Protein backbone atom coordinates (compact mmCIF):
# COMPACT_ATOMS: atom_id res chain seq x y z
CA UNK A 1 0.00 0.00 0.00
CA UNK A 2 2.86 2.39 0.74
CA UNK A 3 4.11 2.07 -2.81
CA UNK A 4 0.68 3.07 -4.16
CA UNK A 5 0.71 6.29 -2.13
CA UNK A 6 4.30 6.99 -3.15
CA UNK A 7 3.39 6.48 -6.81
CA UNK A 8 0.58 9.04 -6.46
CA UNK A 9 2.91 11.59 -4.90
CA UNK A 10 5.54 11.08 -7.58
CA UNK A 11 3.03 11.35 -10.41
CA UNK A 12 2.65 15.13 -10.17
CA UNK A 13 3.34 17.03 -13.31
CA UNK A 14 6.63 18.85 -13.19
CA UNK A 15 5.12 21.65 -15.24
CA UNK A 16 2.34 24.08 -14.54
CA UNK A 17 1.92 23.52 -10.80
CA UNK A 18 3.32 25.96 -8.26
CA UNK A 19 5.27 24.43 -5.38
CA UNK A 20 2.53 25.39 -2.90
CA UNK A 21 0.02 23.39 -4.94
CA UNK A 22 2.34 20.39 -5.05
CA UNK A 23 2.69 20.63 -1.27
CA UNK A 24 -1.08 20.86 -0.84
CA UNK A 25 -1.63 17.81 -3.04
CA UNK A 26 1.07 15.91 -1.17
CA UNK A 27 -0.49 16.77 2.20
CA UNK A 28 -3.88 15.63 0.89
CA UNK A 29 -2.43 12.28 -0.18
CA UNK A 30 -0.64 11.85 3.16
CA UNK A 31 -3.88 12.57 5.03
CA UNK A 32 -5.66 10.02 2.82
CA UNK A 33 -3.12 7.40 3.92
CA UNK A 34 -3.49 8.44 7.57
CA UNK A 35 -7.28 8.19 7.23
CA UNK A 36 -7.02 4.62 5.91
CA UNK A 37 -4.80 3.55 8.82
CA UNK A 38 -7.04 5.27 11.36
CA UNK A 39 -10.16 3.73 9.85
CA UNK A 40 -8.50 0.32 9.97
CA UNK A 41 -7.85 0.83 13.70
CA UNK A 42 -11.40 2.10 14.33
CA UNK A 43 -12.86 -0.96 12.62
CA UNK A 44 -10.62 -3.27 14.68
CA UNK A 45 -11.88 -1.55 17.85
CA UNK A 46 -15.46 -2.31 16.89
CA UNK A 47 -16.29 1.07 15.41
CA UNK A 48 -17.91 1.70 12.07
CA UNK A 49 -17.13 3.80 9.04
CA UNK A 50 -19.35 6.89 8.97
CA UNK A 51 -18.90 7.68 5.28
CA UNK A 52 -21.95 6.08 3.68
CA UNK A 53 -20.16 5.69 0.35
CA UNK A 54 -17.78 3.15 1.92
CA UNK A 55 -20.38 1.24 3.90
CA UNK A 56 -20.17 0.61 7.63
CA UNK A 57 -17.38 -1.97 7.52
CA UNK A 58 -15.29 -1.68 4.33
CA UNK A 59 -12.20 -3.78 3.72
CA UNK A 60 -8.86 -2.01 3.58
CA UNK A 61 -8.65 -2.80 -0.15
CA UNK A 62 -12.03 -1.10 -0.67
CA UNK A 63 -10.90 1.94 1.32
CA UNK A 64 -7.70 2.26 -0.68
CA UNK A 65 -9.68 1.92 -3.90
CA UNK A 66 -12.14 4.61 -2.89
CA UNK A 67 -9.30 6.85 -1.71
CA UNK A 68 -7.49 6.40 -5.03
CA UNK A 69 -10.64 7.39 -6.91
CA UNK A 70 -11.17 10.40 -4.65
CA UNK A 71 -7.55 11.46 -4.96
CA UNK A 72 -7.77 11.14 -8.73
CA UNK A 73 -10.88 13.31 -8.75
CA UNK A 74 -9.23 16.00 -6.60
CA UNK A 75 -6.15 15.88 -8.83
CA UNK A 76 -8.29 16.17 -11.97
CA UNK A 77 -10.29 19.10 -10.56
CA UNK A 78 -7.11 20.89 -9.45
CA UNK A 79 -5.28 20.25 -12.71
CA UNK A 80 -8.22 21.22 -14.92
CA UNK A 81 -8.51 24.79 -13.69
CA UNK A 82 -5.28 26.59 -12.93
CA UNK A 83 -7.12 29.70 -11.71
CA UNK A 84 -8.78 27.87 -8.82
CA UNK A 85 -6.22 25.09 -8.26
CA UNK A 86 -5.06 26.34 -4.87
CA UNK A 87 -8.62 26.83 -3.63
CA UNK A 88 -9.63 23.31 -4.71
CA UNK A 89 -6.63 21.84 -2.93
CA UNK A 90 -7.20 23.88 0.22
CA UNK A 91 -10.84 22.76 0.35
CA UNK A 92 -9.83 19.12 -0.15
CA UNK A 93 -7.23 19.42 2.62
CA UNK A 94 -9.71 20.98 5.04
CA UNK A 95 -12.27 18.24 4.47
CA UNK A 96 -9.65 15.50 4.80
CA UNK A 97 -8.17 17.14 7.91
CA UNK A 98 -11.59 17.12 9.56
CA UNK A 99 -11.94 13.39 8.86
CA UNK A 100 -8.47 12.66 10.25
CA UNK A 101 -9.15 14.80 13.32
CA UNK A 102 -12.45 13.00 13.95
CA UNK A 103 -10.76 9.62 13.62
CA UNK A 104 -8.00 10.68 16.00
CA UNK A 105 -10.51 11.52 18.72
CA UNK A 106 -12.33 8.22 18.17
CA UNK A 107 -9.11 6.21 18.31
CA UNK A 108 -7.75 8.08 21.35
CA UNK A 109 -10.90 8.70 23.36
CA UNK A 110 -13.60 6.47 21.92
CA UNK A 111 -15.82 9.24 20.53
PDB file of C-alpha atoms in Angstrom:
ATOM      1  CA  UNK A   1       0.000   0.000   0.000  1.00  0.00           C
ATOM      2  CA  UNK A   2       2.864   2.387   0.743  1.00  0.00           C
ATOM      3  CA  UNK A   3       4.115   2.066  -2.813  1.00  0.00           C
ATOM      4  CA  UNK A   4       0.684   3.068  -4.165  1.00  0.00           C
ATOM      5  CA  UNK A   5       0.707   6.290  -2.135  1.00  0.00           C
ATOM      6  CA  UNK A   6       4.299   6.991  -3.151  1.00  0.00           C
ATOM      7  CA  UNK A   7       3.391   6.482  -6.812  1.00  0.00           C
ATOM      8  CA  UNK A   8       0.578   9.036  -6.460  1.00  0.00           C
ATOM      9  CA  UNK A   9       2.909  11.587  -4.903  1.00  0.00           C
ATOM     10  CA  UNK A  10       5.545  11.079  -7.581  1.00  0.00           C
ATOM     11  CA  UNK A  11       3.026  11.349 -10.412  1.00  0.00           C
ATOM     12  CA  UNK A  12       2.650  15.128 -10.167  1.00  0.00           C
ATOM     13  CA  UNK A  13       3.344  17.029 -13.310  1.00  0.00           C
ATOM     14  CA  UNK A  14       6.631  18.854 -13.193  1.00  0.00           C
ATOM     15  CA  UNK A  15       5.121  21.647 -15.243  1.00  0.00           C
ATOM     16  CA  UNK A  16       2.335  24.080 -14.541  1.00  0.00           C
ATOM     17  CA  UNK A  17       1.921  23.521 -10.797  1.00  0.00           C
ATOM     18  CA  UNK A  18       3.323  25.955  -8.264  1.00  0.00           C
ATOM     19  CA  UNK A  19       5.266  24.434  -5.382  1.00  0.00           C
ATOM     20  CA  UNK A  20       2.530  25.390  -2.898  1.00  0.00           C
ATOM     21  CA  UNK A  21       0.016  23.393  -4.943  1.00  0.00           C
ATOM     22  CA  UNK A  22       2.340  20.392  -5.051  1.00  0.00           C
ATOM     23  CA  UNK A  23       2.693  20.626  -1.269  1.00  0.00           C
ATOM     24  CA  UNK A  24      -1.078  20.863  -0.839  1.00  0.00           C
ATOM     25  CA  UNK A  25      -1.630  17.813  -3.043  1.00  0.00           C
ATOM     26  CA  UNK A  26       1.067  15.914  -1.167  1.00  0.00           C
ATOM     27  CA  UNK A  27      -0.486  16.771   2.201  1.00  0.00           C
ATOM     28  CA  UNK A  28      -3.875  15.634   0.890  1.00  0.00           C
ATOM     29  CA  UNK A  29      -2.432  12.283  -0.175  1.00  0.00           C
ATOM     30  CA  UNK A  30      -0.637  11.854   3.160  1.00  0.00           C
ATOM     31  CA  UNK A  31      -3.875  12.573   5.030  1.00  0.00           C
ATOM     32  CA  UNK A  32      -5.665  10.023   2.825  1.00  0.00           C
ATOM     33  CA  UNK A  33      -3.121   7.403   3.917  1.00  0.00           C
ATOM     34  CA  UNK A  34      -3.489   8.440   7.570  1.00  0.00           C
ATOM     35  CA  UNK A  35      -7.277   8.189   7.228  1.00  0.00           C
ATOM     36  CA  UNK A  36      -7.019   4.625   5.906  1.00  0.00           C
ATOM     37  CA  UNK A  37      -4.799   3.548   8.823  1.00  0.00           C
ATOM     38  CA  UNK A  38      -7.045   5.273  11.358  1.00  0.00           C
ATOM     39  CA  UNK A  39     -10.164   3.727   9.848  1.00  0.00           C
ATOM     40  CA  UNK A  40      -8.501   0.323   9.974  1.00  0.00           C
ATOM     41  CA  UNK A  41      -7.850   0.834  13.696  1.00  0.00           C
ATOM     42  CA  UNK A  42     -11.397   2.104  14.332  1.00  0.00           C
ATOM     43  CA  UNK A  43     -12.860  -0.962  12.617  1.00  0.00           C
ATOM     44  CA  UNK A  44     -10.621  -3.273  14.685  1.00  0.00           C
ATOM     45  CA  UNK A  45     -11.876  -1.546  17.852  1.00  0.00           C
ATOM     46  CA  UNK A  46     -15.458  -2.310  16.890  1.00  0.00           C
ATOM     47  CA  UNK A  47     -16.286   1.072  15.414  1.00  0.00           C
ATOM     48  CA  UNK A  48     -17.915   1.695  12.068  1.00  0.00           C
ATOM     49  CA  UNK A  49     -17.128   3.799   9.035  1.00  0.00           C
ATOM     50  CA  UNK A  50     -19.346   6.887   8.970  1.00  0.00           C
ATOM     51  CA  UNK A  51     -18.900   7.680   5.283  1.00  0.00           C
ATOM     52  CA  UNK A  52     -21.952   6.078   3.678  1.00  0.00           C
ATOM     53  CA  UNK A  53     -20.161   5.692   0.354  1.00  0.00           C
ATOM     54  CA  UNK A  54     -17.782   3.153   1.918  1.00  0.00           C
ATOM     55  CA  UNK A  55     -20.381   1.237   3.900  1.00  0.00           C
ATOM     56  CA  UNK A  56     -20.172   0.612   7.634  1.00  0.00           C
ATOM     57  CA  UNK A  57     -17.377  -1.968   7.516  1.00  0.00           C
ATOM     58  CA  UNK A  58     -15.287  -1.684   4.335  1.00  0.00           C
ATOM     59  CA  UNK A  59     -12.198  -3.777   3.721  1.00  0.00           C
ATOM     60  CA  UNK A  60      -8.860  -2.008   3.577  1.00  0.00           C
ATOM     61  CA  UNK A  61      -8.655  -2.795  -0.145  1.00  0.00           C
ATOM     62  CA  UNK A  62     -12.033  -1.104  -0.667  1.00  0.00           C
ATOM     63  CA  UNK A  63     -10.900   1.940   1.321  1.00  0.00           C
ATOM     64  CA  UNK A  64      -7.700   2.262  -0.679  1.00  0.00           C
ATOM     65  CA  UNK A  65      -9.676   1.924  -3.902  1.00  0.00           C
ATOM     66  CA  UNK A  66     -12.142   4.614  -2.893  1.00  0.00           C
ATOM     67  CA  UNK A  67      -9.304   6.848  -1.708  1.00  0.00           C
ATOM     68  CA  UNK A  68      -7.488   6.400  -5.027  1.00  0.00           C
ATOM     69  CA  UNK A  69     -10.645   7.386  -6.914  1.00  0.00           C
ATOM     70  CA  UNK A  70     -11.174  10.403  -4.645  1.00  0.00           C
ATOM     71  CA  UNK A  71      -7.552  11.457  -4.964  1.00  0.00           C
ATOM     72  CA  UNK A  72      -7.767  11.140  -8.731  1.00  0.00           C
ATOM     73  CA  UNK A  73     -10.876  13.310  -8.746  1.00  0.00           C
ATOM     74  CA  UNK A  74      -9.230  15.999  -6.604  1.00  0.00           C
ATOM     75  CA  UNK A  75      -6.146  15.883  -8.834  1.00  0.00           C
ATOM     76  CA  UNK A  76      -8.291  16.174 -11.968  1.00  0.00           C
ATOM     77  CA  UNK A  77     -10.287  19.104 -10.559  1.00  0.00           C
ATOM     78  CA  UNK A  78      -7.113  20.886  -9.453  1.00  0.00           C
ATOM     79  CA  UNK A  79      -5.283  20.248 -12.706  1.00  0.00           C
ATOM     80  CA  UNK A  80      -8.223  21.223 -14.922  1.00  0.00           C
ATOM     81  CA  UNK A  81      -8.511  24.792 -13.687  1.00  0.00           C
ATOM     82  CA  UNK A  82      -5.284  26.591 -12.930  1.00  0.00           C
ATOM     83  CA  UNK A  83      -7.123  29.700 -11.715  1.00  0.00           C
ATOM     84  CA  UNK A  84      -8.778  27.874  -8.815  1.00  0.00           C
ATOM     85  CA  UNK A  85      -6.218  25.086  -8.258  1.00  0.00           C
ATOM     86  CA  UNK A  86      -5.060  26.340  -4.875  1.00  0.00           C
ATOM     87  CA  UNK A  87      -8.623  26.832  -3.631  1.00  0.00           C
ATOM     88  CA  UNK A  88      -9.633  23.311  -4.707  1.00  0.00           C
ATOM     89  CA  UNK A  89      -6.625  21.842  -2.932  1.00  0.00           C
ATOM     90  CA  UNK A  90      -7.197  23.880   0.224  1.00  0.00           C
ATOM     91  CA  UNK A  91     -10.837  22.762   0.348  1.00  0.00           C
ATOM     92  CA  UNK A  92      -9.833  19.116  -0.147  1.00  0.00           C
ATOM     93  CA  UNK A  93      -7.234  19.416   2.615  1.00  0.00           C
ATOM     94  CA  UNK A  94      -9.709  20.982   5.042  1.00  0.00           C
ATOM     95  CA  UNK A  95     -12.269  18.236   4.468  1.00  0.00           C
ATOM     96  CA  UNK A  96      -9.650  15.505   4.801  1.00  0.00           C
ATOM     97  CA  UNK A  97      -8.171  17.142   7.906  1.00  0.00           C
ATOM     98  CA  UNK A  98     -11.592  17.115   9.564  1.00  0.00           C
ATOM     99  CA  UNK A  99     -11.936  13.391   8.859  1.00  0.00           C
ATOM    100  CA  UNK A 100      -8.468  12.657  10.245  1.00  0.00           C
ATOM    101  CA  UNK A 101      -9.148  14.803  13.322  1.00  0.00           C
ATOM    102  CA  UNK A 102     -12.449  13.001  13.953  1.00  0.00           C
ATOM    103  CA  UNK A 103     -10.760   9.617  13.617  1.00  0.00           C
ATOM    104  CA  UNK A 104      -8.004  10.682  16.002  1.00  0.00           C
ATOM    105  CA  UNK A 105     -10.513  11.523  18.717  1.00  0.00           C
ATOM    106  CA  UNK A 106     -12.325   8.224  18.171  1.00  0.00           C
ATOM    107  CA  UNK A 107      -9.108   6.206  18.309  1.00  0.00           C
ATOM    108  CA  UNK A 108      -7.753   8.078  21.348  1.00  0.00           C
ATOM    109  CA  UNK A 109     -10.898   8.702  23.362  1.00  0.00           C
ATOM    110  CA  UNK A 110     -13.602   6.474  21.924  1.00  0.00           C
ATOM    111  CA  UNK A 111     -15.816   9.245  20.535  1.00  0.00           C
TER     112      UNK A 111
END
